[in-house]
Coordinates of N, CA and C in Angstrom, one line a residue:
X1 N 0.8 -1.2 0.0 CA 0.0 0.2 -0.2 C 0.8 1.4 0.1
X2 N 0.4 2.2 -0.5 CA 1.3 3.6 -0.4 C 1.0 4.0 0.9
X3 N 2.1 4.6 1.6 CA 2.1 5.3 2.6 C 0.8 6.3 2.9
X4 N 0.0 6.1 4.1 CA -1.0 7.0 4.1 C -2.6 6.6 3.4
X5 N -2.4 5.3 2.8 CA -3.5 4.8 2.4 C -4.7 4.4 3.4
X6 N -5.7 4.4 3.3 CA -6.7 3.7 4.3 C -7.1 2.4 3.6
X7 N -6.8 1.3 4.5 CA -7.1 -0.1 3.8 C -8.5 -0.8 4.6
X8 N -9.3 -1.2 3.6 CA -10.2 -2.0 4.5 C -10.1 -3.4 4.0
X9 N -10.2 -4.2 5.1 CA -10.1 -5.7 4.8 C -11.4 -6.5 5.3
X10 N -11.7 -7.4 4.5 CA -12.8 -8.1 5.0 C -12.2 -9.5 5.0
X11 N -12.1 -10.0 6.4 CA -11.7 -11.3 6.7 C -12.9 -12.5 7.0
X12 N -12.6 -13.4 6.1 CA -13.9 -14.6 6.0 C -13.5 -15.7 6.3
X13 N -14.0 -16.4 7.3 CA -13.6 -17.9 7.9 C -14.7 -18.6 6.9
X14 N -14.3 -19.4 5.9 CA -15.5 -20.0 5.2 C -16.1 -21.2 5.9
X15 N -17.4 -21.4 5.6 CA -18.1 -22.6 6.1 C -17.6 -23.8 5.9
X16 N -17.6 -24.7 6.6 CA -17.1 -25.9 6.4 C -17.7 -26.7 5.1
X17 N -16.7 -27.4 4.4 CA -17.1 -28.0 3.1 C -17.3 -27.1 1.7
X18 N -17.1 -25.9 2.0 CA -17.3 -25.0 0.9 C -16.2 -23.9 0.6
X19 N -15.9 -23.5 -0.6 CA -15.1 -22.3 -0.9 C -15.8 -21.8 -2.3
X20 N -16.7 -21.0 -2.0 CA -17.3 -20.1 -3.1 C -18.1 -21.1 -3.9
X21 N -18.7 -22.1 -3.2 CA -19.6 -23.1 -4.3 C -18.9 -24.3 -4.4
X22 N -17.4 -24.2 -4.3 CA -16.7 -25.4 -4.5 C -16.7 -26.2 -3.3
X23 N -17.1 -27.7 -3.4 CA -17.2 -28.4 -2.2 C -15.7 -28.9 -1.8
X24 N -15.3 -28.7 -0.5 CA -14.3 -29.2 -0.2 C -14.2 -30.2 0.9
X25 N -13.3 -31.1 1.2 CA -13.3 -32.1 2.4 C -12.8 -31.2 3.6
X26 N -13.3 -30.3 4.0 CA -13.0 -29.4 5.2 C -14.1 -29.4 5.9
X27 N -13.9 -29.9 7.4 CA -15.0 -30.0 8.3 C -14.8 -29.2 9.6
X28 N -13.6 -28.6 9.6 CA -13.3 -27.8 10.9 C -14.1 -26.5 10.8
X29 N -14.5 -26.5 12.0 CA -15.3 -25.0 12.1 C -14.7 -24.4 13.5
X30 N -14.0 -23.3 13.5 CA -13.6 -23.0 15.0 C -13.2 -21.4 14.9
X31 N -12.9 -20.7 16.0 CA -12.5 -19.1 15.8 C -11.2 -19.1 15.6
X32 N -10.5 -17.9 15.2 CA -9.2 -17.6 14.8 C -9.0 -16.4 15.5
X33 N -7.8 -16.2 16.4 CA -7.4 -14.9 16.7 C -6.4 -14.3 15.8
X34 N -7.0 -13.4 14.9 CA -6.1 -12.7 13.9 C -5.3 -11.5 14.3
X35 N -4.2 -11.6 14.1 CA -3.0 -10.7 14.6 C -2.3 -9.9 13.3
X36 N -2.4 -8.5 13.5 CA -1.7 -7.6 12.4 C -0.3 -7.1 13.1
X37 N 1.0 -7.5 12.5 CA 1.9 -6.9 13.1 C 2.3 -5.5 12.4
X38 N 2.9 -4.6 13.3 CA 3.1 -3.2 12.6 C 2.1 -2.1 12.5
X39 N 0.8 -2.5 12.7 CA -0.1 -1.5 12.5 C -1.2 -1.8 13.7
X40 N -1.8 -1.1 14.0 CA -3.3 -1.3 14.8 C -4.4 -1.1 13.5
X41 N -5.6 -1.8 14.0 CA -6.5 -1.5 13.0 C -7.8 -1.3 13.7
X42 N -8.9 -0.8 13.0 CA -10.1 -0.7 13.7 C -10.9 -1.9 13.4
X43 N -11.7 -2.4 14.5 CA -12.8 -3.2 14.0 C -14.0 -2.6 13.7
X44 N -14.2 -2.6 12.5 CA -15.5 -2.0 12.0 C -16.7 -2.8 12.3
X45 N -16.5 -4.1 12.3 CA -17.8 -5.1 12.5 C -17.3 -6.5 12.2
X46 N -18.5 -7.5 12.6 CA -18.0 -8.8 12.7 C -19.4 -9.6 12.4
X47 N -19.6 -10.8 12.1 CA -20.9 -11.5 12.1 C -20.5 -12.9 12.0
X48 N -21.7 -13.6 11.7 CA -21.7 -14.9 11.3 C -21.9 -15.2 9.8
X49 N -21.7 -16.3 9.2 CA -22.0 -16.5 7.8 C -21.0 -15.9 6.9
X50 N -21.5 -15.6 5.6 CA -20.8 -15.2 4.5 C -21.0 -13.6 4.4
X51 N -20.0 -12.8 4.6 CA -20.2 -11.3 4.5 C -20.9 -10.9 3.2
X52 N -20.8 -11.5 2.1 CA -21.4 -11.0 0.9 C -22.5 -11.4 0.8
X53 N -23.1 -12.3 1.5 CA -24.7 -12.7 1.6 C -25.7 -11.7 2.6
X54 N -24.7 -10.7 3.2 CA -25.6 -10.2 4.2 C -26.3 -8.9 3.4
X55 N -27.5 -8.6 3.9 CA -28.1 -7.3 2.9 C -27.7 -6.0 3.7
X56 N -27.8 -5.0 3.1 CA -27.4 -3.6 3.6 C -28.1 -3.3 5.0
X57 N -29.1 -3.6 5.2 CA -29.9 -3.4 6.3 C -29.4 -4.0 7.5
X58 N -28.9 -5.5 7.5 CA -28.3 -6.3 8.3 C -27.1 -5.7 8.7
X59 N -26.5 -5.5 7.6 CA -24.9 -5.0 7.8 C -24.9 -3.7 8.8
X60 N -25.7 -2.9 8.4 CA -26.0 -1.4 9.1 C -25.7 -1.8 10.7
X61 N -26.6 -2.9 10.9 CA -26.6 -3.0 12.6 C -25.4 -3.6 13.1
X62 N -24.5 -4.3 12.2 CA -23.1 -4.7 12.6 C -21.8 -3.9 12.2
X63 N -22.1 -3.0 11.7 CA -20.9 -2.0 11.3 C -20.9 -1.0 12.1
X64 N -19.7 -0.3 12.8 CA -19.6 0.7 13.4 C -18.4 1.5 13.0
X65 N -18.9 2.5 12.4 CA -18.0 3.6 11.9 C -17.7 4.8 12.8
X66 N -18.6 4.9 13.9 CA -18.6 6.1 14.3 C -17.5 6.0 15.7
X67 N -17.5 4.9 16.4 CA -16.4 4.7 17.3 C -15.9 3.3 17.6
X68 N -15.3 2.7 16.5 CA -14.7 1.2 16.6 C -13.5 1.1 17.5
X69 N -13.4 -0.1 17.8 CA -12.4 -0.6 18.8 C -10.9 -0.7 17.9
X70 N -10.0 0.1 18.6 CA -8.7 -0.1 18.0 C -8.0 -1.3 18.7
X71 N -7.5 -2.2 17.7 CA -7.0 -3.5 18.2 C -5.8 -3.9 17.3
X72 N -5.1 -4.8 18.0 CA -3.8 -5.3 17.0 C -4.1 -6.9 16.7
X73 N -5.2 -7.4 17.8 CA -5.6 -8.8 17.7 C -7.1 -8.9 17.8
X74 N -7.9 -9.7 17.1 CA -9.3 -9.8 17.3 C -9.6 -11.4 16.9
X75 N -10.7 -11.8 17.3 CA -11.2 -13.3 17.0 C -12.1 -13.1 15.9
X76 N -11.8 -13.8 14.9 CA -12.8 -14.3 13.8 C -13.5 -15.2 14.3
X77 N -14.9 -14.9 14.1 CA -15.9 -15.9 14.4 C -16.1 -17.3 13.7
X78 N -16.3 -18.1 14.3 CA -16.2 -19.5 13.2 C -17.3 -19.2 12.2
X79 N -17.0 -19.8 11.2 CA -17.7 -19.7 9.7 C -18.3 -18.2 9.8
X80 N -17.6 -17.2 10.1 CA -18.0 -15.7 10.1 C -17.2 -14.7 9.6
X81 N -17.0 -13.4 9.8 CA -16.4 -12.4 9.1 C -15.9 -11.4 10.2
X82 N -14.8 -10.7 9.6 CA -14.4 -9.4 10.3 C -14.2 -8.3 9.2
X83 N -14.7 -7.1 9.7 CA -14.5 -6.0 8.7 C -13.3 -4.9 9.4
X84 N -12.2 -5.0 8.9 CA -10.9 -4.4 9.6 C -11.0 -3.2 8.8
X85 N -10.1 -2.0 9.4 CA -9.5 -1.1 8.7 C -8.6 -0.4 9.2
X86 N -7.6 -0.1 8.7 CA -6.3 0.6 9.1 C -5.8 1.8 8.1
X87 N -5.0 2.7 8.6 CA -4.1 3.6 7.7 C -2.7 3.0 7.7
X88 N -2.1 2.7 6.7 CA -1.0 2.0 6.3 C 0.0 3.2 6.5
X89 N 0.5 3.7 7.7 CA 1.2 4.8 7.9 C 2.8 4.2 8.6
X90 N 2.9 2.7 8.5 CA 4.4 2.3 9.1 C 4.8 1.6 8.1
X91 N 6.0 2.1 7.6 CA 6.7 1.4 6.4 C 7.2 -0.1 6.9
X92 N 7.2 -1.0 6.0 CA 7.7 -2.4 6.3 C 6.7 -3.4 5.7
X93 N 7.2 -4.6 5.9 CA 6.4 -5.8 5.5 C 5.7 -6.3 6.9
X94 N 4.7 -6.3 7.0 CA 4.1 -6.9 8.0 C 3.1 -8.1 8.1
X95 N 3.4 -9.2 8.7 CA 2.7 -10.3 8.9 C 1.1 -10.0 9.5
X96 N 0.2 -10.8 8.8 CA -1.2 -10.8 9.5 C -1.4 -12.3 9.3
X97 N -1.8 -12.7 10.8 CA -1.8 -14.2 10.9 C -2.8 -14.8 11.8
X98 N -3.1 -16.0 12.0 CA -3.8 -16.5 13.1 C -2.7 -16.8 13.9
X99 N -3.2 -16.4 15.4 CA -2.4 -16.6 16.3 C -2.3 -18.1 16.8
X100 N -2.9 -19.2 16.4 CA -2.7 -20.4 16.7 C -1.8 -21.1 15.7
X101 N -0.5 -21.2 16.3 CA 0.4 -21.7 15.3 C 0.4 -22.9 14.3
X102 N -0.3 -23.8 14.7 CA -0.5 -24.8 13.7 C -1.4 -24.2 12.3
X103 N -2.4 -23.0 12.6 CA -3.0 -22.6 11.7 C -2.1 -22.0 10.9
X104 N -1.2 -21.1 11.4 CA -0.3 -20.2 10.6 C 0.4 -20.9 9.8
X105 N 1.2 -22.0 10.4 CA 2.0 -23.1 9.5 C 1.2 -23.6 8.2
X106 N -0.1 -23.7 8.5 CA -0.8 -24.5 7.6 C -1.3 -23.2 6.2
X107 N -0.7 -22.1 6.5 CA -1.3 -21.0 5.7 C -2.0 -20.0 6.0
X108 N -2.5 -19.9 7.3 CA -3.3 -19.0 7.7 C -2.8 -17.7 7.9
X109 N -1.9 -17.0 6.8 CA -1.1 -15.9 7.1 C -1.2 -15.3 5.9
X110 N -0.8 -13.9 5.9 CA -0.4 -13.1 4.7 C 0.8 -11.9 5.3
X111 N 1.1 -11.3 4.2 CA 2.2 -10.1 4.3 C 1.9 -9.2 3.7
X112 N 1.4 -8.0 4.8 CA 1.0 -6.7 3.9 C 2.4 -5.9 3.9
X113 N 2.5 -5.1 2.7 CA 3.7 -4.2 2.9 C 3.1 -2.7 2.4
X114 N 3.9 -1.9 3.2 CA 3.7 -0.4 3.3 C 5.0 0.4 2.6
X115 N 4.7 1.0 1.6 CA 5.9 1.6 1.0 C 6.8 0.8 0.6
X116 N 6.6 0.0 -0.4 CA 7.4 -0.8 -1.0 C 8.5 -0.4 -1.5
X117 N 8.5 0.6 -2.3 CA 9.5 1.4 -3.1 C 10.7 2.2 -1.9
X118 N 10.1 2.6 -0.5 CA 10.8 3.3 0.1 C 11.3 2.2 1.4
X119 N 11.2 1.1 1.4 CA 11.9 0.1 2.3 C 13.2 0.0 1.8
X120 N 14.2 0.3 2.8 CA 15.6 0.1 2.1 C 15.9 -1.5 2.3
X121 N 16.9 -1.6 1.2 CA 17.4 -3.3 1.0 C 18.3 -3.6 2.3
X122 N 18.7 -4.7 2.3 CA 19.6 -5.2 3.3 C 21.0 -4.8 2.7
X123 N 21.8 -4.7 3.5 CA 23.3 -4.3 2.9 C 23.8 -5.6 2.3
X124 N 24.7 -5.3 1.2 CA 25.3 -6.3 0.6 C 26.6 -6.8 1.4
X125 N 27.0 -8.0 0.9 CA 28.3 -8.3 1.8 C 28.1 -9.1 3.1
X126 N 29.0 -9.2 3.9 CA 28.9 -10.2 4.9 C 28.6 -9.2 6.3
X127 N 27.7 -9.8 7.0 CA 27.5 -9.0 8.3 C 28.7 -9.4 9.3
X128 N 28.6 -8.6 10.4 CA 29.7 -8.8 11.4 C 29.3 -10.1 12.0
X129 N 30.4 -10.9 12.7 CA 30.3 -12.1 13.4 C 29.6 -11.7 14.7
X130 N 28.9 -12.6 15.1 CA 28.2 -12.6 16.4 C 29.3 -12.9 17.5
X131 N 29.3 -11.8 18.5 CA 30.2 -12.2 19.4 C 29.7 -12.5 20.8
X132 N 29.2 -11.3 21.8 CA 28.7 -11.6 22.9 C 27.7 -12.8 22.8
X133 N 26.7 -12.8 22.3 CA 25.7 -13.9 22.6 C 26.1 -15.1 22.0
X134 N 26.9 -15.2 21.0 CA 27.6 -16.5 20.7 C 28.3 -17.1 21.6
X135 N 29.2 -16.0 22.3 CA 30.2 -16.8 23.5 C 29.1 -16.9 24.6
X136 N 28.4 -16.3 24.9 CA 27.4 -16.7 26.0 C 26.7 -18.1 25.9
X137 N 26.1 -18.4 24.5 CA 25.7 -19.4 24.1 C 26.6 -20.6 24.3
X138 N 27.7 -20.8 24.0 CA 28.8 -21.5 24.0 C 29.1 -22.1 25.3
X139 N 29.1 -21.1 26.3 CA 29.3 -21.2 27.6 C 28.2 -22.0 28.3
X140 N 27.0 -21.6 28.1 CA 25.7 -21.8 28.6 C 25.4 -23.7 28.1
X141 N 25.5 -23.8 26.7 CA 25.1 -24.7 26.0 C 26.2 -25.7 25.5
X142 N 27.5 -25.1 25.8 CA 28.5 -25.9 25.4 C 29.2 -26.1 23.9
X143 N 28.4 -25.3 23.1 CA 28.7 -25.4 21.6 C 28.1 -24.2 20.9
X144 N 28.8 -23.8 19.8 CA 28.4 -22.9 19.1 C 27.8 -23.7 17.8
X145 N 27.9 -24.7 17.7 CA 27.4 -25.2 16.6 C 26.0 -25.0 16.0
X146 N 25.7 -24.6 15.1 CA 24.4 -24.1 14.3 C 24.0 -23.0 14.5
X147 N 25.0 -22.0 15.5 CA 24.5 -20.6 15.5 C 25.0 -19.8 14.5
X148 N 24.3 -18.9 14.1 CA 24.7 -18.1 12.7 C 25.9 -17.1 13.4
X149 N 26.7 -17.1 12.3 CA 28.0 -16.1 12.4 C 28.2 -15.2 11.5
X150 N 27.8 -15.6 10.3 CA 28.2 -14.8 9.1 C 26.9 -14.7 8.0
X151 N 26.8 -13.7 7.3 CA 26.0 -13.9 6.2 C 26.5 -13.4 5.0
X152 N 26.5 -14.3 3.8 CA 27.1 -13.8 2.7 C 26.4 -13.1 1.8
X153 N 26.9 -12.5 0.7 CA 26.0 -11.5 -0.1 C 25.4 -12.5 -0.8
X154 N 25.4 -13.8 -1.3 CA 24.4 -14.9 -2.0 C 23.2 -15.0 -1.0
X155 N 23.4 -15.1 0.1 CA 22.4 -15.4 1.1 C 21.4 -14.0 1.1
X156 N 21.9 -12.9 1.3 CA 21.3 -11.6 1.1 C 20.7 -11.4 -0.2
X157 N 21.3 -11.7 -1.2 CA 20.4 -11.7 -2.5 C 19.2 -12.9 -2.7
X158 N 19.3 -14.0 -2.1 CA 18.2 -14.9 -1.9 C 17.1 -14.4 -1.2
X159 N 17.5 -13.9 0.1 CA 16.5 -13.3 1.1 C 15.8 -12.3 0.3
X160 N 16.5 -11.2 -0.6 CA 15.8 -10.1 -1.3 C 14.9 -10.6 -2.3
X161 N 15.1 -11.9 -3.0 CA 14.2 -12.1 -4.1 C 13.0 -12.8 -3.5
X162 N 13.3 -13.7 -2.4 CA 12.0 -14.1 -1.7 C 11.0 -12.9 -1.2
X163 N 11.6 -12.0 -0.5 CA 10.9 -10.6 0.2 C 10.1 -10.0 -1.2
X164 N 10.8 -10.0 -2.6 CA 10.0 -9.4 -3.7 C 9.1 -10.3 -4.2
X165 N 8.9 -11.7 -3.7 CA 8.0 -12.6 -4.3 C 6.7 -12.6 -3.5
X166 N 6.9 -12.0 -2.2 CA 5.6 -12.1 -1.2 C 4.7 -11.3 -1.6
X167 N 3.4 -11.6 -1.2 CA 2.1 -10.9 -1.6 C 2.1 -9.5 -0.8
X168 N 1.6 -8.4 -1.4 CA 1.6 -7.2 -0.7 C 0.2 -6.5 -1.0
X169 N 0.1 -5.4 -0.2 CA -1.1 -4.6 -0.6 C -1.2 -3.8 -1.5
X170 N 0.0 -3.9 -2.5 CA 0.2 -3.1 -3.8 C -1.1 -3.2 -4.6
X171 N -1.9 -4.4 -4.3 CA -2.9 -4.6 -5.4 C -4.4 -4.5 -4.5
X172 N -5.3 -4.8 -5.3 CA -6.7 -4.7 -4.5 C -7.1 -6.2 -5.1
X173 N -7.8 -7.1 -4.3 CA -8.2 -8.1 -4.7 C -8.4 -9.2 -3.5
X174 N -8.3 -10.4 -3.6 CA -8.4 -11.3 -2.6 C -7.4 -12.1 -2.5
X175 N -7.2 -12.8 -1.6 CA -6.2 -13.8 -1.3 C -6.9 -14.9 -0.2
X176 N -6.5 -16.1 -0.8 CA -7.0 -17.4 -0.2 C -5.8 -17.8 1.0
X177 N -5.8 -17.8 2.2 CA -5.0 -18.2 3.2 C -5.4 -19.2 4.2
X178 N -5.4 -20.5 3.8 CA -5.4 -21.4 4.7 C -6.9 -21.4 5.1
X179 N -8.0 -21.3 4.2 CA -9.4 -21.4 4.7 C -9.9 -19.9 5.1
X180 N -9.1 -19.0 5.1 CA -9.5 -17.6 5.1 C -9.8 -16.9 3.8
X181 N -10.4 -16.0 3.5 CA -10.8 -15.3 2.2 C -10.3 -14.0 2.8
X182 N -9.5 -13.3 2.1 CA -9.1 -11.7 2.6 C -9.5 -10.9 1.3
X183 N -10.3 -9.9 1.7 CA -10.6 -9.1 0.5 C -10.1 -7.7 0.8
X184 N -9.4 -7.1 0.0 CA -8.6 -6.0 0.3 C -9.4 -5.0 -0.8
X185 N -9.4 -3.8 -0.1 CA -10.1 -2.8 -1.1 C -9.7 -1.3 -0.5
X186 N -9.9 -0.3 -1.2 CA -9.6 1.1 -0.6 C -10.7 1.9 -0.8

């Protein structure tokens, strides 16, 4: 997203056995504590069922644009939806994910970026070797094996290529992430 942009997100927990009319072998139905790093968001509303199937009169009673709660974590109802809004005013790449680790590992996560062109790249070349903490780890654990000591320019280039391939809020549309449907709009 461009810095200063107001971003609205609809987070949809799909009902069991469905994906927009496509039948899936997915029977789990549970709540999800959704967390956004790097930003706080307003909880505009939440409800049960599919957001797109609510009529405007029913939505009006579930949406609060006057004094919404300011949060960084909110519970997505089982087979329900959330309407979130935030101002993209913190440069960086920020994870948005379910706080149940097994769900996050299964893909219930997205990465939002703010100010893509303004985020500085990592320095090329080797980073300084770890001193104090590695020495401490060697004394406490008896070995420095497996501890990071140096990053090569090749590793930095690989990390840069991976971050360039991550999804961002530079587009408007939807992202399917582990049973969640995120609708991003401005």
